Structures are given as structure tokens and as C-alpha cells.
Short mmCIF file of C-alpha atoms in Angstrom, two decimals:
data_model
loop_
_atom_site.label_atom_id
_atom_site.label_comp_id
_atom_site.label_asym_id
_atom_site.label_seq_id
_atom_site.Cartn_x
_atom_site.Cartn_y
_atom_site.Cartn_z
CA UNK A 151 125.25 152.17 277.24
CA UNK A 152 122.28 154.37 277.30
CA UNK A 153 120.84 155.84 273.65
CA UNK A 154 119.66 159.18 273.01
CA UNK A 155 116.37 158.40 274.39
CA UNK A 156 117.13 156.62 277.82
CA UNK A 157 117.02 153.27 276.33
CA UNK A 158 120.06 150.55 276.27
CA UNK A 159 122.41 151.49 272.50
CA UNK A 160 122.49 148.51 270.13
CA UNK A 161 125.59 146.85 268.85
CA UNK A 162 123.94 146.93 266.01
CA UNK A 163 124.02 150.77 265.50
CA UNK A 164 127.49 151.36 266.68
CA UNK A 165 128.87 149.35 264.40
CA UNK A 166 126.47 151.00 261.11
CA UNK A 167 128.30 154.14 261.87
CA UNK A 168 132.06 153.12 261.78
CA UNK A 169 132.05 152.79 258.29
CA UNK A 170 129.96 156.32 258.33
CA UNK A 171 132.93 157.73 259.52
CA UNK A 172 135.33 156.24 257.14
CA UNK A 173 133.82 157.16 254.19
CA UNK A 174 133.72 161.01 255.88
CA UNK A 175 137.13 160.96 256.92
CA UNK A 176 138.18 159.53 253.86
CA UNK A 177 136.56 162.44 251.76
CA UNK A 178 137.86 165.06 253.85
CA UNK A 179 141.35 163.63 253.13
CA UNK A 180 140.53 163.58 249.53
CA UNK A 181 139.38 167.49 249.69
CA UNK A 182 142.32 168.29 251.03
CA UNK A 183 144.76 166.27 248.83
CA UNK A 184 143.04 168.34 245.97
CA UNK A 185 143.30 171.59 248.06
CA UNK A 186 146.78 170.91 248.91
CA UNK A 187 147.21 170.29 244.80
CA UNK A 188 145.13 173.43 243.87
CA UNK A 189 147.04 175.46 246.23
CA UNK A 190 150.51 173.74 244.52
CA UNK A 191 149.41 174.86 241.39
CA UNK A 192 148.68 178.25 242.23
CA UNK A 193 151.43 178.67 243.35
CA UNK A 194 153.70 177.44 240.61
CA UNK A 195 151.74 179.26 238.00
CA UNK A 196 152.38 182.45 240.13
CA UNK A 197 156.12 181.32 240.02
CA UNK A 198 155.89 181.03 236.49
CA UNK A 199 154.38 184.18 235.65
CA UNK A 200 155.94 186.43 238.19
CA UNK A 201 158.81 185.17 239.69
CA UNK A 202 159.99 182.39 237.46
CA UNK A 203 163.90 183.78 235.16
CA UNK A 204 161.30 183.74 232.17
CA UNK A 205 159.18 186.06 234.01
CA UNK A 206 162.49 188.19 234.75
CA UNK A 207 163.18 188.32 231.13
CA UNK A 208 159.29 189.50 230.31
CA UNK A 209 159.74 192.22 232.77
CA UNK A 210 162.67 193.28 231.68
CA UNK A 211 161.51 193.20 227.20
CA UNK A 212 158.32 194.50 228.68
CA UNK A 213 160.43 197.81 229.55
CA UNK A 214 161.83 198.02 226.21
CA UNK A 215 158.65 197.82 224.40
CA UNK A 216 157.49 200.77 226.36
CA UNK A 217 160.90 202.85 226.03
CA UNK A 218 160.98 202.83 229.80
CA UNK A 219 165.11 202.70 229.49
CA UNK A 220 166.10 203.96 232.48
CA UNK A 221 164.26 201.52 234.29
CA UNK A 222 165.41 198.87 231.83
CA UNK A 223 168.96 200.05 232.68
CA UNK A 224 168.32 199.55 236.50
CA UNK A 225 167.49 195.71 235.64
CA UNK A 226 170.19 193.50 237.85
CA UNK A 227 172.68 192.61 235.01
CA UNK A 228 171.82 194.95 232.64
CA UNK A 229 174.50 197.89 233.38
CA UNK A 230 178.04 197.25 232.50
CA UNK A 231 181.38 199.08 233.41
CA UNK A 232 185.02 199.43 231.22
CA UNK A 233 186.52 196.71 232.65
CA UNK A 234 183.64 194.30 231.39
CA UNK A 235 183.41 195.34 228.47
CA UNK A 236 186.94 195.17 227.83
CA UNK A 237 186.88 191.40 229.35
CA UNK A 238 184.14 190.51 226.65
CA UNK A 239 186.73 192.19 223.59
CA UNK A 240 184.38 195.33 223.09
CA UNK A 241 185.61 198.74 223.14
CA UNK A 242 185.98 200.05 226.75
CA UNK A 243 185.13 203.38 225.87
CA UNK A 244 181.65 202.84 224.19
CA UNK A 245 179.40 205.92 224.67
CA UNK A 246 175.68 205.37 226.45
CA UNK A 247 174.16 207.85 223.98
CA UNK A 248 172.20 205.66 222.11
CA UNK A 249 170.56 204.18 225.53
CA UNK A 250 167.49 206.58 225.88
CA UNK A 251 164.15 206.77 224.78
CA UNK A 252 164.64 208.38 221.30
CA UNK A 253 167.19 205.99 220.08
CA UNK A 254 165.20 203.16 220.84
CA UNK A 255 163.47 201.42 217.41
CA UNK A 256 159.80 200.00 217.95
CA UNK A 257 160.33 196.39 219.71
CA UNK A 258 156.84 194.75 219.80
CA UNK A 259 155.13 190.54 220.28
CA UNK A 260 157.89 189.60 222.86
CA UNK A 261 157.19 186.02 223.86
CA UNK A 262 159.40 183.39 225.77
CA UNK A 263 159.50 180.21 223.98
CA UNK A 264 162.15 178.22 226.01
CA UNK A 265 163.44 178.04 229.63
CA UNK A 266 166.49 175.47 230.16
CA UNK A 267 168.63 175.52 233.03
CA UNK A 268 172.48 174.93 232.34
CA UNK A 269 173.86 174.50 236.10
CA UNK A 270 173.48 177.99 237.85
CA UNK A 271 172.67 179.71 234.90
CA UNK A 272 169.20 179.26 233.15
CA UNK A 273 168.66 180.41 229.08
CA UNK A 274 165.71 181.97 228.57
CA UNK A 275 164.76 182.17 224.20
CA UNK A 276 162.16 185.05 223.15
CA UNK A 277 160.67 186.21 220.17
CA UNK A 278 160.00 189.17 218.76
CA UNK A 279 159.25 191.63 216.63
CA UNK A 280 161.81 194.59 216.01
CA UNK A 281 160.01 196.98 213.89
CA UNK A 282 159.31 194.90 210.76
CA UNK A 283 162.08 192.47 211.80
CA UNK A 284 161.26 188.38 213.44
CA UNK A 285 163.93 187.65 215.84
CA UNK A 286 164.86 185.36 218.86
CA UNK A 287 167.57 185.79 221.59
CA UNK A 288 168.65 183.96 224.10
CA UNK A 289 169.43 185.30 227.37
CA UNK A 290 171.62 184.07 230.32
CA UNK A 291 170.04 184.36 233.88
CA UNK A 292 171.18 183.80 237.17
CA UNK A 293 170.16 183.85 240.64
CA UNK A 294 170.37 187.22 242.72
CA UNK A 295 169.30 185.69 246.27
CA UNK A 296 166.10 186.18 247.47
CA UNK A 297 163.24 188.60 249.10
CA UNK A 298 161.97 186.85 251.96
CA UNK A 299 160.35 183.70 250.26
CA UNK A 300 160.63 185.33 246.37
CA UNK A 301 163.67 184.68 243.96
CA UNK A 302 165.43 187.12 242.92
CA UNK A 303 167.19 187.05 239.55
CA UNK A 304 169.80 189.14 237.18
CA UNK A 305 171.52 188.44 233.73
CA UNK A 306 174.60 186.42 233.76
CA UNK A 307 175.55 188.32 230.86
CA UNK A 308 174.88 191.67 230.11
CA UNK A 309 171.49 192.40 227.31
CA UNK A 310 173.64 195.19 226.15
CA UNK A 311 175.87 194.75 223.16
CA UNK A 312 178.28 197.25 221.07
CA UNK A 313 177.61 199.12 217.56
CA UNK A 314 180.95 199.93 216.24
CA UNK A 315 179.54 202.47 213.91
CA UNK A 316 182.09 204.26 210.77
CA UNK A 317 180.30 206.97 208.80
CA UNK A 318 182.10 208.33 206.44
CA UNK A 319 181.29 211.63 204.23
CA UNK A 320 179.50 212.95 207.55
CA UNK A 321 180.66 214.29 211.21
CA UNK A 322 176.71 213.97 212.03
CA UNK A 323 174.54 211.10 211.75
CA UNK A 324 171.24 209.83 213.09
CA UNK A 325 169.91 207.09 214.49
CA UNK A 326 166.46 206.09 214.98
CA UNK A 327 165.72 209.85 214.22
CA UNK A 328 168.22 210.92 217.16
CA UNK A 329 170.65 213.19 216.19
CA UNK A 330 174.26 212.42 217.16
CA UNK A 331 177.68 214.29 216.13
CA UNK A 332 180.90 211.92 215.92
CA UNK A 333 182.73 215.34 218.33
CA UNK A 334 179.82 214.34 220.87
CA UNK A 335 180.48 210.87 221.51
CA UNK A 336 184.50 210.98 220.82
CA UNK A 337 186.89 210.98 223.59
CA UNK A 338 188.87 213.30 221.06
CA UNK A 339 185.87 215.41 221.59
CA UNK A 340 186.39 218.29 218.66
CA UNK A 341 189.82 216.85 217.72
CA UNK A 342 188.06 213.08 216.73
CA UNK A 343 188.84 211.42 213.62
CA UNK A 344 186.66 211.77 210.68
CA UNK A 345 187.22 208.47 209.72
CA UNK A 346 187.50 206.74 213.01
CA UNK A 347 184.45 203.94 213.85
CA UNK A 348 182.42 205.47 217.04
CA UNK A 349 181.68 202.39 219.66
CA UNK A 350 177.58 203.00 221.01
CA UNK A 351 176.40 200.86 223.31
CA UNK A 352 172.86 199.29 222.54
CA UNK A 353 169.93 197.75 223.71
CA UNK A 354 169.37 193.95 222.90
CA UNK A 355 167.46 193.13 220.99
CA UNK A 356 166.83 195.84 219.31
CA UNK A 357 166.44 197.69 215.94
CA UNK A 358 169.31 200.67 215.01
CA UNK A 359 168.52 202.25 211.78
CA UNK A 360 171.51 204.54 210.77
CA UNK A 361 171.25 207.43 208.16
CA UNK A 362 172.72 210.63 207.52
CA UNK A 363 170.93 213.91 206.14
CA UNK A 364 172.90 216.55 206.30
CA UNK A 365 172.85 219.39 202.99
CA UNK A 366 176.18 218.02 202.08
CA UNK A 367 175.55 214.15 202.11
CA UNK A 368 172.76 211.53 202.64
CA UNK A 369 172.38 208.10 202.69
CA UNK A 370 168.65 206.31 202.91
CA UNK A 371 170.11 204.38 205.76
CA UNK A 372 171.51 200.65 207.25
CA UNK A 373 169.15 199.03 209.44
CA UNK A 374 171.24 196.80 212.28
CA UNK A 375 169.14 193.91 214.11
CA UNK A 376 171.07 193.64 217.86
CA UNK A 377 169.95 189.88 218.64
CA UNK A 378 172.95 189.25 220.87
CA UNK A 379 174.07 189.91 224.29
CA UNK A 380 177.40 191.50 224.65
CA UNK A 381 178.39 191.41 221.19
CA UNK A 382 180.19 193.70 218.57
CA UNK A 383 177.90 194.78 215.74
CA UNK A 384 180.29 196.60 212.96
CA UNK A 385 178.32 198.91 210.93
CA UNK A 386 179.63 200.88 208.41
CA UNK A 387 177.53 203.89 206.16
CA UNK A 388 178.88 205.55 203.16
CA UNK A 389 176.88 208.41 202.41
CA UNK A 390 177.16 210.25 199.26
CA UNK A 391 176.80 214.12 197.87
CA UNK A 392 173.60 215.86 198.07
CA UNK A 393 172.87 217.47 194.67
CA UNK A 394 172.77 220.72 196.65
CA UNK A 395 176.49 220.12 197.38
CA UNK A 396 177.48 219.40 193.72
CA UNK A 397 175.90 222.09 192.63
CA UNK A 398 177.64 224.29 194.96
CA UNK A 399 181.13 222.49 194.51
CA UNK A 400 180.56 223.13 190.65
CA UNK A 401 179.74 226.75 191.19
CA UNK A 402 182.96 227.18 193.20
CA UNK A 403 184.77 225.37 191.24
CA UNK A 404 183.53 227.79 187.75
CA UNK A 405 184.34 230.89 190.00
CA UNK A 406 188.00 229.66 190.83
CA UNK A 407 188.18 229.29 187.00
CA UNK A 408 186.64 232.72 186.43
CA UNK A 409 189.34 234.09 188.66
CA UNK A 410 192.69 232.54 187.17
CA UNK A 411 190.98 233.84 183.67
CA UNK A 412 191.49 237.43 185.01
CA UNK A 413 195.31 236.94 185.71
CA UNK A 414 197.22 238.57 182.82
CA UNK A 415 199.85 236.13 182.36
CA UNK A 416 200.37 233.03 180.13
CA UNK A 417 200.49 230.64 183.43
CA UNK A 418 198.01 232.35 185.87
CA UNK A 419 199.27 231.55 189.46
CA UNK A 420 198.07 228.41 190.84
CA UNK A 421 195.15 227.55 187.94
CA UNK A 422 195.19 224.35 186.25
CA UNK A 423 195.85 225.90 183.20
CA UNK A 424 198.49 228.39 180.53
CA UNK A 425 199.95 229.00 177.78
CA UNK A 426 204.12 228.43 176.70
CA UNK A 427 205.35 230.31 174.01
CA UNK A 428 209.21 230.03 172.45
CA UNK A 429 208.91 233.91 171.75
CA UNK A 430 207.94 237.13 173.06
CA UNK A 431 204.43 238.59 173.58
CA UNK A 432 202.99 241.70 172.35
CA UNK A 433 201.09 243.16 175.05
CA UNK A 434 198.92 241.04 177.99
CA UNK A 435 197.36 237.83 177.08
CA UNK A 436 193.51 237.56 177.53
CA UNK A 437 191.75 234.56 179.04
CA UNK A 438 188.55 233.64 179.25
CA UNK A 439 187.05 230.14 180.29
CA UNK A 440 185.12 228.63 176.93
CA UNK A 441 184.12 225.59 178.86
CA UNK A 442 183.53 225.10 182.32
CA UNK A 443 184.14 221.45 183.50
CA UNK A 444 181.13 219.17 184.77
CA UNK A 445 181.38 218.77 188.41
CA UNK A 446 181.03 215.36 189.75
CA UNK A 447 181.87 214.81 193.44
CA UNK A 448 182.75 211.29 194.96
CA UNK A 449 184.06 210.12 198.49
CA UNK A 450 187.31 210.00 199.23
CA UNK A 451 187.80 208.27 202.90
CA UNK A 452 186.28 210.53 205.51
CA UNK A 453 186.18 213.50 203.01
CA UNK A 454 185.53 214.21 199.03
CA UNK A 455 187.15 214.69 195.81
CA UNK A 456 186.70 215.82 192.43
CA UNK A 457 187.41 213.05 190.02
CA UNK A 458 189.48 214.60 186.68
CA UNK A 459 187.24 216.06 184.32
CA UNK A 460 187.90 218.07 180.91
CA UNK A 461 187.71 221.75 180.50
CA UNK A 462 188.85 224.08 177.70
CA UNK A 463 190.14 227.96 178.49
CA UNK A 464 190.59 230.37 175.24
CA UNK A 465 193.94 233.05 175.26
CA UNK A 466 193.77 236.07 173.13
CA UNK A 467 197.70 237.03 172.75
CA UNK A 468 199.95 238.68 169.89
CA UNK A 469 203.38 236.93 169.91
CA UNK A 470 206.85 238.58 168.11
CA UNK A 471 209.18 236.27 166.33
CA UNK A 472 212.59 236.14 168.12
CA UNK A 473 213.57 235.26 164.60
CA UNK A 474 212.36 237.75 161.98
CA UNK A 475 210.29 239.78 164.25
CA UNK A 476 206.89 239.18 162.81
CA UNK A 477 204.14 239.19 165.08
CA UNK A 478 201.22 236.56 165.16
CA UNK A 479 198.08 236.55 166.88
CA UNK A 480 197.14 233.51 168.86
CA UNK A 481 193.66 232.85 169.33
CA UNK A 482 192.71 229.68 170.05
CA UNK A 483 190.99 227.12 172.86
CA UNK A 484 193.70 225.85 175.35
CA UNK A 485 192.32 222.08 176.89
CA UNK A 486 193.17 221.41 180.66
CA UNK A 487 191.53 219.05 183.44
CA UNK A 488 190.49 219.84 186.23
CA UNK A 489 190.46 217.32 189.57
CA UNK A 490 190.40 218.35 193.34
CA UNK A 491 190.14 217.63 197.12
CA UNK A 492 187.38 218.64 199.40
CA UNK A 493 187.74 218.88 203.29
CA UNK A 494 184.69 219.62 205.22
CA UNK A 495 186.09 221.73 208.19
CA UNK A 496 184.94 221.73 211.64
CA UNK A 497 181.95 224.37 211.68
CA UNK A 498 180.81 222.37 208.49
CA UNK A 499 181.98 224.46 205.90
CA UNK A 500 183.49 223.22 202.45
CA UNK A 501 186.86 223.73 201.76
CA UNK A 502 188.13 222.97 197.80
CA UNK A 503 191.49 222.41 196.43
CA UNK A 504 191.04 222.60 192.74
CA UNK A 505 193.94 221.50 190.76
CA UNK A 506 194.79 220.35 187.34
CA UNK A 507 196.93 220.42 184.44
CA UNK A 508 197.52 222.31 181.02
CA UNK A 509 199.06 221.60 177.79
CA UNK A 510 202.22 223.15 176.29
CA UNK A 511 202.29 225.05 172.92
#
């Protein structure tokens, strides 16, 4: 063997490179053992963060916090149909109109703090922060196929869950500041029940403050945490009488009075109050209302009532003796209460049944 130069190669110097080679061959496997590890862990940290069920989860609480809820809708899993909700005992017929923007409370600090797989389903745990509320849910996640190489993923069980809301002393409500009338959301449209609890479907999770300001009744409002998937939240708001209500209940209520006092009988027609006398009158009586009763105005299942309070009306009347024939004059204060029903009527208007009772002579 001839050497670089023309001269005869040594064994010497062939064998001084063999372990030259080794030691390069060697590193080069080493480079690429760590390349081939560096390239693993890419790519499971892209998994993780992109394409992992937590990551599906992120996306899909990322959407809420930025009241993108159409897009949150369109989530695989999210949406849900009659016959699902009636399979999961929630009302069929829950109305969507709390699933928009303006319904949706302030949702904020989402982070995923467990991922355990359970078979073909995987339960992803968050926190979060639903306006000034801490909360965790857990969410149920299954495979959708894939895209090519990527997994695809969708919720096992629907993020949406059920208010079953009853407002009573109010038609409208609001909640999160969005305006809703019971008639709007019914299926007995103008014909629904007063009384009757209105099913909204909601966003989990998610904050639901519900109040009602309306000039006949208020309520400072319930605040409802929806931490569950596919779950019935019963809610139920009793607002009261605005003082702009009692006062015009109470000047209705004096006019009414005002009214019967006019009548020129002994027992006005349909007044809570008259006179009975064993003898004959001289002439009309004269009424007049000496004290007007003090209003108060209280709920009374989906409507109102006045509870019984005292009042005193004063008759002016001469009365013959069937006897001897002298005549007297009556004048004197006649006590009667005064209670009554309220029924607010379709277009929002009052309507009051005052009725009482007065005391025989």
C-alpha cells in the first residue's frame, strides 16, 4: 500500500486511525440520539399546547373569555338538540337566548390543572375566575378522529347546562344587563304563565347574575355560578314593589275611596264600607273619607296584594224613629278595612281589586 506521498503506508498508522473513527462515529450517534430526543420533545410540547384534549379545552374557555360565542357554540360537543337534553333530565324546550355576547358575565385566569384519561374519555379540570367568583370544572373529552397526522377532539358531554329561572312579581327580567321578557322565551309566547320557571340554556362555567328593574318591582339581584356540564341550575328571584308603585297603588286606592264617598246611599255599591240603620232616613246620607288607609303592597305568587289595613269613613245622615217619629242626626266616624288584589296585565298596566269590610250600626 502506497501513502499519500508515494511511499509504502505503515501498519502502524492504519491502525492509529480505527479508533479515530470510533470515537467520530460514536459522537455522531450521540448527536443524533439527542436530536432525535430534541425533536421528541418538540414535538410533545407542541402536542401539549396545541393539540393535546387540555389544549382543546383552552381553546374552547379561551372563546368564552373573549365573548366569541358563536364560535364557542361551533366547538365539536358544545351544541345540543331536544332529544339530549331530554336524555340528561333537562327541559327539552330550553331557550338559546342567554347564549350571546351580552349575556355572557366576565370569565377571566382560565388554567388547566389536571388531564386524566378514563378509557376513551379524558377529564380535563380548569380554574377560573368568573367575575369575582374562584371555580374549577371538569370537562369530559373525547376523540373526534383526526386531520391528517393531528387529533381531533370534542366534549363527551355537552359544556352547556340549564338555568331553570322563576321570577316572580315581574314578566321582564335581566340578566347580565340583557334584557329578556318571560312572553319572549315562552312557548306560550303572550299566553305564558306568570308564575311558570323559564328553562335558559347557559354557558359553563359561567357567571348569570339575575335582577329585575322594572317601575313596578326590583330586586338587587341572584348571582348563579354554572360550574357543571349539563346540569339543572334552579334559580328563583322574588322581587318586591318599587316605592313608585306603592305610591301609585295608594293613590288609586284613596281615589276608589273618594269615589264610593260620593254615592248617596248608606252601602255605596261595591266599597268596603256603609252604614245600617233599623229606621228611616231623612234625606241623603253624606260621606266623606276621614282617614285614608296606609298602602302597603306585598307579593302574592306571580302577582300582588294589599295586605288588610284600617281606614275610617264619616256619614252625615238624619234618621226618623219608626217608633215615635223623632228624628236624630248621625254624625259620626264609621271604621272599615281595606285589603285587595293586584294583577299586572299584559301591556304592563296595574289592575286593583280593592275590597273590604264595614261595621253594622
Amino acid at each position: 500500500m502506497d501513502n499519500a506521498g508515494g511511499g509504502p503506508a505503515t501498519p502502524e498508522g492504519v491502525r492509529s486511525a480505527r479508533p479515530r473513527l470510533a470515537i467520530e462515529l460514536t459522537a455522531l450517534g450521540v448527536v443524533g440520539v439527542l436530536l432525535f430526543l430534541a425533536l421528541a420533545a418538540g414535538a410533545g410540547a407542541l402536542y401539549r399546547e396545541f393539540y393535546s384534549p387540555s389544549a382543546f379545552v383552552r381553546h374552547y374557555l379561551a372563546l368564552l373569555e373573549d365573548r366569541r360565542t358563536a364560535e364557542a357554540l361551533a366547538v365539536p360537543g358544545v351544541a345540543i338538540d331536544a332529544a339530549e337534553l331530554e336524555a340528561a333530565g333537562l327541559p327539552s324546550t330550553a331557550s338559546e337566548a342567554l347564549l350571546r355576547p351580552d349575556a355572557l358575565g366576565g370569565l377571566s385566569d382560565a388554567q388547566v390543572v389536571a388531564e386524566q384519561s378514563d378509557g376513551d374519555v379524558t377529564r380535563v379540570s380548569v380554574t377560573y375566575r368568573a367575575g369575582s367568583y374562584a371555580g374549577r370544572t371538569t370537562f369530559a373529552v373525547t376523540s373526534d378522529g383526526n386531520a391528517g397526522l393531528l387529533p381531533r377532539w370534542r366534549f363527551a358531554t355537552s359544556p352547556l347546562a340549564v338555568v331553570d329561572l322563576s321570577v316572580r312579581g315581574s314578566m321582564r327580567f335581566s340578566v347580565n344587563g340583557f334584557e329578556i321578557d318571560k312572553r319572549q322565551v315562552s312557548l306560550d309566547s303572550a299566553d305564558a304563565d306568570p308564575s311558570a320557571a323559564v328553562p335558559l340554556l347557559v354557558f359553563s362555567p359561567g357567571l348569570y347574575s339575575v335582577s329585575v328593574d322594572t317601575p313596578i318591582s326590583a330586586t338587587p339581584g341572584v348571582a348563579v355560578l354554572a360550574d357543571a356540564p349539563l346540569t339543572g341550575i334552579p334559580v328563583d328571584v322574588q322581587a318586591q314593589p318599587t316605592d313608585e308603585f306603592v305610591s301609585v297603588v295608594q293613590q288609586r286606592v284613596e281615589d276608589f275611596l273618594t269615589t264610593c264617598a260620593e254615592q248617596k246611599v248608606l252601602q255605596p255599591t261595591g266599597c268596603p264600607f256603609g252604614y245600617t240603620v233599623r229606621n228611616r232616613i231623612e234625606g241623603a246620607p253624606s260621606w266623606s273619607i276621614a282617614q285614608q288607609p296606609k298602602v302597603t303592597v306585598v307579593p302574592d305568587g306571580a302577582g300582588w296584594r294589599i295586605p288588610t289595613t284600617d281606614a275610617v269613613a264619616h256619614i252625615d245622615v238624619a234618621i226618623r224613629s219608626i217608633f215615635d217619629g223623632s228624628v236624630r242626626t248621625v254624625d259620626e266616624d264609621v271604621p272599615f278595612a281595606v285589603d285587595g288584589k293586584i294583577t299586572v296585565l299584559p301591556d304592563g298596566t296595574a289592575s286593583i281589586l280593592v275590597s273590604g269590610s264595614a261595621r253594622a250600626d
